[in-house]
Coordinates of N, CA and C in Angstrom, one line a residue:
X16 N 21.4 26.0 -11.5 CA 20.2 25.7 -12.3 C 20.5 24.4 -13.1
X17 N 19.9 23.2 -13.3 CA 19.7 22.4 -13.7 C 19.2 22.6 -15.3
X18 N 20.3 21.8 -16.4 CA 19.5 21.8 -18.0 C 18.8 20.9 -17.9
X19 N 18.2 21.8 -19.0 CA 16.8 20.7 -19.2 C 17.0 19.3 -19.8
X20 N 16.7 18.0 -19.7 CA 17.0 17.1 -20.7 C 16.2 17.0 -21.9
X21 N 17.1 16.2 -22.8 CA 16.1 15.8 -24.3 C 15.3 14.9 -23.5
X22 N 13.9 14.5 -24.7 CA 12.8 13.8 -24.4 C 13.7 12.4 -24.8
X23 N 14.5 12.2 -25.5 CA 15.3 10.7 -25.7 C 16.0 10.7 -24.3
X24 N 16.4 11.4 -23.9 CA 17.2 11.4 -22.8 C 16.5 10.9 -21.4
X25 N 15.3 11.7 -21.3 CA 14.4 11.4 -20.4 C 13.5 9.9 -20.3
X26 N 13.6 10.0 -22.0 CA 12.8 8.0 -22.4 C 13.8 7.2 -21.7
X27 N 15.1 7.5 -22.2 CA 16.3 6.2 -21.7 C 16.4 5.9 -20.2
X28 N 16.2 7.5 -19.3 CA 16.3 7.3 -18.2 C 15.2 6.5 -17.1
X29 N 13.7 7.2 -17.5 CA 12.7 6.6 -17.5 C 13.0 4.8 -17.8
X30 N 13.5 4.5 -18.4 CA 13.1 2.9 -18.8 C 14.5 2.6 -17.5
X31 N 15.2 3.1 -17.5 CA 16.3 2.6 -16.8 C 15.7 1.9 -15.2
X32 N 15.0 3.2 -14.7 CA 14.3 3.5 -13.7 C 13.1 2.7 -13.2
X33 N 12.6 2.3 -13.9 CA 11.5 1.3 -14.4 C 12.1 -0.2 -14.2
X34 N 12.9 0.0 -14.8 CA 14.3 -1.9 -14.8 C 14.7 -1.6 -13.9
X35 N 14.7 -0.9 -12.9 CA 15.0 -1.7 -11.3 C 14.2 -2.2 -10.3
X36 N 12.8 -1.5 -10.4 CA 12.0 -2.2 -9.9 C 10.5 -1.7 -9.7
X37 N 9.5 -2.1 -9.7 CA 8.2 -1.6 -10.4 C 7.7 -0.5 -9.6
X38 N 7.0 -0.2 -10.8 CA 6.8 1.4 -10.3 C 5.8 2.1 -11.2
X39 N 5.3 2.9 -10.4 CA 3.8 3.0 -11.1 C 3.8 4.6 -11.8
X40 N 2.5 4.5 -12.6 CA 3.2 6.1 -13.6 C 2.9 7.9 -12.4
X41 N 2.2 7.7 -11.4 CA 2.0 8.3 -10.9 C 4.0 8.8 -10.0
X42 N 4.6 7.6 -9.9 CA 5.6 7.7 -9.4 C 6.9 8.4 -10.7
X43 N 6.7 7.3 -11.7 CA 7.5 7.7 -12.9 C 7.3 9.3 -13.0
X44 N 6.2 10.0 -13.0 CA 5.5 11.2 -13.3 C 6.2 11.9 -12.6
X45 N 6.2 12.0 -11.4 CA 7.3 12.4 -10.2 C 8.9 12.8 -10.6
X46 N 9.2 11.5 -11.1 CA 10.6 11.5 -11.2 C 10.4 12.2 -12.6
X47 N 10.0 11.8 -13.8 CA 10.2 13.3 -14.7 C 10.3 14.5 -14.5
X48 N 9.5 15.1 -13.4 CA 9.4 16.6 -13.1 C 10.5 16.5 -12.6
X49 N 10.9 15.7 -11.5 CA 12.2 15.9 -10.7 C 13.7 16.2 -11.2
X50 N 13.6 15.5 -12.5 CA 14.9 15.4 -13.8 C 14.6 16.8 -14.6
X51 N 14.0 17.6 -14.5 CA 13.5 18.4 -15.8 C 13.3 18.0 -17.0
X52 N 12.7 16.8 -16.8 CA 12.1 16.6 -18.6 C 11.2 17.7 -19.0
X53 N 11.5 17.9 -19.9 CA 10.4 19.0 -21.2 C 8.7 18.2 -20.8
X54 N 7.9 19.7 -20.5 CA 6.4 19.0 -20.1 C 5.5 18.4 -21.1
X55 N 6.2 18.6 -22.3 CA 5.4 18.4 -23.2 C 5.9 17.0 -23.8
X56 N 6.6 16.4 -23.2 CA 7.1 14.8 -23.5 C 6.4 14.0 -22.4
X57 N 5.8 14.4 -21.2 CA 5.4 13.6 -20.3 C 4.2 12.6 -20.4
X58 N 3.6 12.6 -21.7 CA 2.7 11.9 -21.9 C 2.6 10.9 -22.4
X59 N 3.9 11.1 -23.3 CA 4.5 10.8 -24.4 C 5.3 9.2 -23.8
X60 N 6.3 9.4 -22.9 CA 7.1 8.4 -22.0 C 6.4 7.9 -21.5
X61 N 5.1 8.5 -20.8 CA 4.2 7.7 -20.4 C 3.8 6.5 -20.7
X62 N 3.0 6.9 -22.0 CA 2.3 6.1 -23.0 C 3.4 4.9 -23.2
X63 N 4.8 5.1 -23.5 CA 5.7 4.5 -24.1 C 6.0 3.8 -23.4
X64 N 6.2 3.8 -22.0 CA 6.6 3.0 -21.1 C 5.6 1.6 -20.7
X65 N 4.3 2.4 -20.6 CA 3.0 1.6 -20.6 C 2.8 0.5 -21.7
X66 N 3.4 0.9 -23.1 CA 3.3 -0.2 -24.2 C 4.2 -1.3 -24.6
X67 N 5.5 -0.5 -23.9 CA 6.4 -1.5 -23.5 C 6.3 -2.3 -22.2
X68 N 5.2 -2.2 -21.7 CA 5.5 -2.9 -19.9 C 6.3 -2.6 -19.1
X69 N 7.1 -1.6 -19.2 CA 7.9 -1.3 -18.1 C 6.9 -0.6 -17.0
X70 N 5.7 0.0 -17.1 CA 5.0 0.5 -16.5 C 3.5 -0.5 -16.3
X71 N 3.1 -0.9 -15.7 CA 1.5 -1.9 -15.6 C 1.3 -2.0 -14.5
X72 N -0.1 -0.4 -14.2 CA -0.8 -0.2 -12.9 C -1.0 -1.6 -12.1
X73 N -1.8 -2.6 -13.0 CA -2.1 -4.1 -12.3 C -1.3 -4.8 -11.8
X74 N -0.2 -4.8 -12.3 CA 1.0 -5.5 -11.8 C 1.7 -4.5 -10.7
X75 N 1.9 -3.4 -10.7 CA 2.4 -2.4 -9.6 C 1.1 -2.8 -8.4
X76 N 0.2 -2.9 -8.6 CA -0.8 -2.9 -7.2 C -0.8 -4.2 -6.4
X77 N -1.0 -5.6 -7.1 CA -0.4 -6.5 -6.9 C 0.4 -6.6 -6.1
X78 N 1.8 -6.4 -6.5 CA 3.4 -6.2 -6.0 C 2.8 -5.3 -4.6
X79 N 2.5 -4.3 -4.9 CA 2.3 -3.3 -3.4 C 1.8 -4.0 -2.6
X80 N 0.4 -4.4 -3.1 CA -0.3 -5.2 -2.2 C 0.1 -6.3 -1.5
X81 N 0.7 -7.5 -2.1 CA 1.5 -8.3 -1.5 C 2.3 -7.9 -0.3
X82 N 3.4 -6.9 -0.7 CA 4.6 -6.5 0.2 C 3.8 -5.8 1.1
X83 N 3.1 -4.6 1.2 CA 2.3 -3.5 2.3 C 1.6 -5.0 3.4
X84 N 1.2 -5.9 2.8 CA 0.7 -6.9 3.9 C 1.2 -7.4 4.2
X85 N 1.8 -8.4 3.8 CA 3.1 -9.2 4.2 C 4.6 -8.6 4.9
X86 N 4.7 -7.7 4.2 CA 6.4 -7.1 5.4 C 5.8 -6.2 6.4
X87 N 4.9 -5.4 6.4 CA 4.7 -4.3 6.8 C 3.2 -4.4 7.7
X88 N 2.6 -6.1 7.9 CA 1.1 -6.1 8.6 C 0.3 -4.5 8.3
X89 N 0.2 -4.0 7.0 CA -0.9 -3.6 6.8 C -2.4 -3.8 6.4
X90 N -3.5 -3.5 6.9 CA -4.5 -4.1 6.5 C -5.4 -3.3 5.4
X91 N -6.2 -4.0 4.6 CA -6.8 -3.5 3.4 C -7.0 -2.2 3.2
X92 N -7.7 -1.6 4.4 CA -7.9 0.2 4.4 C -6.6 0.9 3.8
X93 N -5.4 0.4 4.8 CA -4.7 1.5 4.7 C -4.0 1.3 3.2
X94 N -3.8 -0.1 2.3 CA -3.7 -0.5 1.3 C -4.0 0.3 0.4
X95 N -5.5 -0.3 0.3 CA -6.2 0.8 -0.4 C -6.1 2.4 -0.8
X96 N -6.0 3.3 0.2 CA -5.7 4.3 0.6 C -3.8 4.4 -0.2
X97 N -3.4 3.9 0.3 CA -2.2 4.2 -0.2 C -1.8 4.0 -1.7
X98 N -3.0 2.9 -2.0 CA -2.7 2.6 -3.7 C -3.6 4.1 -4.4
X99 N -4.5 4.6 -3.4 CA -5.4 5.8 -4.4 C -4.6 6.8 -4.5
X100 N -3.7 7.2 -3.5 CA -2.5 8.1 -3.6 C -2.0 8.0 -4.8
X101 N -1.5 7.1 -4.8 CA -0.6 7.1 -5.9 C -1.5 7.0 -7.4
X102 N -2.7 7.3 -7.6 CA -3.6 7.2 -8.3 C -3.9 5.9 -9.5
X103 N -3.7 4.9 -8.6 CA -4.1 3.7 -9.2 C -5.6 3.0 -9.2
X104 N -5.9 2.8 -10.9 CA -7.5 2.4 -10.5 C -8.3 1.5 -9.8
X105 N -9.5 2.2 -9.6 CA -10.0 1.3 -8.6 C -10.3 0.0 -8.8
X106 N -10.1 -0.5 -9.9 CA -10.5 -1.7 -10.6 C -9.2 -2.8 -10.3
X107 N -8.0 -2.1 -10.2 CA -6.6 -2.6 -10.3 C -6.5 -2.8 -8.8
X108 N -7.2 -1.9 -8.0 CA -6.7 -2.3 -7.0 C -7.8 -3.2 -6.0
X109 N -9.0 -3.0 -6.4 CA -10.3 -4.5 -6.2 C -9.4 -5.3 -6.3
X110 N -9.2 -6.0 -7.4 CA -8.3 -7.0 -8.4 C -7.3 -6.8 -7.4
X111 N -6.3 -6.6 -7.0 CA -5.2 -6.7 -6.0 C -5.6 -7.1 -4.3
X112 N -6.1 -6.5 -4.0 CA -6.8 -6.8 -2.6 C -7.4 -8.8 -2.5
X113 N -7.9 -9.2 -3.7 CA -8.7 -10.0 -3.4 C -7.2 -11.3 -3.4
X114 N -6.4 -11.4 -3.8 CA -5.2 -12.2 -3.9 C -4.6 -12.5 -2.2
X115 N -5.5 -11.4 -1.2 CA -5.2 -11.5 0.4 C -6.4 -12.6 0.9
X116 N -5.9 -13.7 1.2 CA -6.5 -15.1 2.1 C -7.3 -14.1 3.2
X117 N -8.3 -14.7 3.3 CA -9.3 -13.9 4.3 C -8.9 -14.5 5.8
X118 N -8.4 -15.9 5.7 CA -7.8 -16.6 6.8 C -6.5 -16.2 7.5
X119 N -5.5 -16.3 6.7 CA -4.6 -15.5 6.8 C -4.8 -13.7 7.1
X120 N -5.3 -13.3 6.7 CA -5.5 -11.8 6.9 C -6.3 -11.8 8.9
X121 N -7.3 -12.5 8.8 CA -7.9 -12.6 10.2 C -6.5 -12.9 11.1
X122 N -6.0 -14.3 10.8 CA -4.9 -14.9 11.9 C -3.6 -13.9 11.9
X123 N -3.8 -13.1 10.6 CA -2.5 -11.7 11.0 C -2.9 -10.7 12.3
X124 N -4.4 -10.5 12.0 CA -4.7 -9.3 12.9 C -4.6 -9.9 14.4
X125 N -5.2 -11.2 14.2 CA -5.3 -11.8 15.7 C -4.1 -11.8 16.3
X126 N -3.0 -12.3 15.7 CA -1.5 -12.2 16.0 C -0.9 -10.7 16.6
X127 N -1.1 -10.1 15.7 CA -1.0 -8.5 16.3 C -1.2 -7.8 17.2
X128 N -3.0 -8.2 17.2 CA -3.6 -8.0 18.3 C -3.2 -8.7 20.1
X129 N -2.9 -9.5 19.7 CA -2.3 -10.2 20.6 C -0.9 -9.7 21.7
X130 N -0.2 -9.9 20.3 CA 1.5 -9.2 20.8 C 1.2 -7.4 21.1
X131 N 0.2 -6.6 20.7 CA 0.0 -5.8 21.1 C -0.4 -5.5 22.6
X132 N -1.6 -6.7 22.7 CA -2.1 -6.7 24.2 C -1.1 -7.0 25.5
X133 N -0.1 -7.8 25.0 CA 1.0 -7.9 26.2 C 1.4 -6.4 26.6
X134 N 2.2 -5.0 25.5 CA 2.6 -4.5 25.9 C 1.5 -3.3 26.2
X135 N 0.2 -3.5 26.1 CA -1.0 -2.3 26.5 C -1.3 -2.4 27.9
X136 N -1.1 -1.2 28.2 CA -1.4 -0.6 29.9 C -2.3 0.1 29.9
X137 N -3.6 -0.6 31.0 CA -4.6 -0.1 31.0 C -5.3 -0.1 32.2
X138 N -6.2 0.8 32.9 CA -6.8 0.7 33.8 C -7.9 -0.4 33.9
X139 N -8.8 -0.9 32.5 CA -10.1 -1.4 32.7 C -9.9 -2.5 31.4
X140 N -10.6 -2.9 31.0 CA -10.9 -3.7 29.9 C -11.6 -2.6 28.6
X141 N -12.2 -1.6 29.0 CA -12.8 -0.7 28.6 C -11.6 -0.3 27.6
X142 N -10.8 0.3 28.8 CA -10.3 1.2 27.9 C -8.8 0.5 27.1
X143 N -8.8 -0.7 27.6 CA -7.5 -2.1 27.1 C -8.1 -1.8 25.8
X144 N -9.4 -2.6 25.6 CA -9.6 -3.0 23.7 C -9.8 -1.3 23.1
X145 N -10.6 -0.4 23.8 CA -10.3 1.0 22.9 C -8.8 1.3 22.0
X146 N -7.7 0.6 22.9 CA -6.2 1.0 22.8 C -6.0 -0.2 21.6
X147 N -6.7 -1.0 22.0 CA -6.4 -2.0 20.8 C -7.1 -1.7 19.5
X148 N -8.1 -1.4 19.7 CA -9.1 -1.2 18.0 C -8.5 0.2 18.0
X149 N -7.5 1.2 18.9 CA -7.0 2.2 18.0 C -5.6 2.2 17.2
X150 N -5.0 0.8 18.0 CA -3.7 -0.4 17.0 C -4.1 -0.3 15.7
X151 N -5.4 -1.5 15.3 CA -6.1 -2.1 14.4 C -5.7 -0.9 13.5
X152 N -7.0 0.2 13.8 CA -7.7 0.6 13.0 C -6.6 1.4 12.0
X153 N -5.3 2.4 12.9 CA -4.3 2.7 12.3 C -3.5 1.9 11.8
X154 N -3.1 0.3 11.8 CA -2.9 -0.4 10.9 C -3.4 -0.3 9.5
X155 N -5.0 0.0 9.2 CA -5.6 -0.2 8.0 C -6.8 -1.4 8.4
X156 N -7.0 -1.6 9.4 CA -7.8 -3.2 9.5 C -9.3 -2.4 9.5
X157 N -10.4 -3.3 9.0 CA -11.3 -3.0 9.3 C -12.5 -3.2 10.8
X158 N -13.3 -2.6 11.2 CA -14.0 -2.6 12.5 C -14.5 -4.1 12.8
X159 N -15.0 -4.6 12.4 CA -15.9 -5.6 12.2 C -14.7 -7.0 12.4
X160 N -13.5 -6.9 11.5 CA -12.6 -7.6 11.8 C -11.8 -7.6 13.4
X161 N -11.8 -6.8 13.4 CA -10.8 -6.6 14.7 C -11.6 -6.7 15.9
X162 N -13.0 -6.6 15.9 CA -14.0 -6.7 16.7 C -14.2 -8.3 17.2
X163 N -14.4 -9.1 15.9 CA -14.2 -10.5 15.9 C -13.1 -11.1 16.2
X164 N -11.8 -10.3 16.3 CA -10.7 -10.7 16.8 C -10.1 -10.8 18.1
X165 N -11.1 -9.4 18.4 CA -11.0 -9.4 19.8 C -12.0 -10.3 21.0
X166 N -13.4 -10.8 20.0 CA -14.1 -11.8 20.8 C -13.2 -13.2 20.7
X167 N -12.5 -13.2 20.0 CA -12.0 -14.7 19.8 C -10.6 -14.5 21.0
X168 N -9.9 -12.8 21.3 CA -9.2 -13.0 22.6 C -9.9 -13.3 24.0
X169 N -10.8 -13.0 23.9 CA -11.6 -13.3 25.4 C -11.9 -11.9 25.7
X170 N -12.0 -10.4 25.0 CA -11.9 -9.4 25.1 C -13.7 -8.3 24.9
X171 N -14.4 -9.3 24.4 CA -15.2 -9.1 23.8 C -16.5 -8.2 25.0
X172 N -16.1 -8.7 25.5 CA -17.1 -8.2 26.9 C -16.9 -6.7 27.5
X173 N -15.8 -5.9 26.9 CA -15.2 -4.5 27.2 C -15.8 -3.4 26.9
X174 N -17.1 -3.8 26.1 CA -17.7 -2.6 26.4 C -18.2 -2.2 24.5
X175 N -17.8 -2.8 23.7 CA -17.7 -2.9 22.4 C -18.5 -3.3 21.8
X176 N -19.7 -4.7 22.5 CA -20.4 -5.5 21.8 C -21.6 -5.1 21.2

């Protein structure tokens, strides 16, 4: 059985946690319960963490946002979706999404779409782009995008238009 920690105990470790690399309070919140901090200090670190900046939803969504697209070709949906998880506002994460080049974001999917189409085995064209807009769509990419991406492969005629 694990002791419980002091709420100083739980502040120092919280900030520690925080100084390695950003992290959002839904996460921090997590790791309190995980440590047994006392439930009645969890608001408390919260708050504290938040007024010190060790904690700033805007800047945590940002950072996600960036890396979820960039390392990981995620597209806006699934972004999205994974910043509400973690219960970050919708405001913070509007404001995050828009920092994604609409150019860049198209020329990622087309790219994808692309290296995807080499290794897709398919009987028809039909059912080639189906396999492709079911790539896309579990990436996170939206319909309308990947649709246009596929008329700009020469794909467009499959049954989709």
């Amino acid at each position: 059985m694990k002791k419980e920690m002091s709420a100083e105990e739980a502040r120092l470790k919280a900030e520690a946690y925080c100084s390695l690399s950003e992290h959002c309070k839904s996460e921090v919140l997590g790791k309190l319960q995980q440590w047994g901090a006392p439930e009645k200090t969890w608001e408390a670190i919260l708050n504290h963490l938040e007024k010190e900046r060790y904690v700033d939803e805007s800047r945590y969504a940002t950072f996600f946002v960036r890396d979820k697209y960039r390392f990981n070709s995620w597209g806006r949906v699934k972004i999205t979706q994974a910043l509400k998880l973690k219960r970050i506002p919708s405001a913070c994460i509007l404001k995050a999404l828009e920092e994604i080049d609409d150019e860049e974001y198209l020329a990622s999917l087309l790219d994808q779409l692309q290296r995807k189409d080499r290794s897709v085995k398919a009987r028809n064209d039909y059912e080639r782009n189906g396999k492709l807009i079911r790539f896309a769509m579990g990436r996170g990419y939206e319909m309308g995008d990947i649709l246009s991406c596929l008329k700009k492969m020469g794909c467009g005629d499959g049954g989709f238009d």
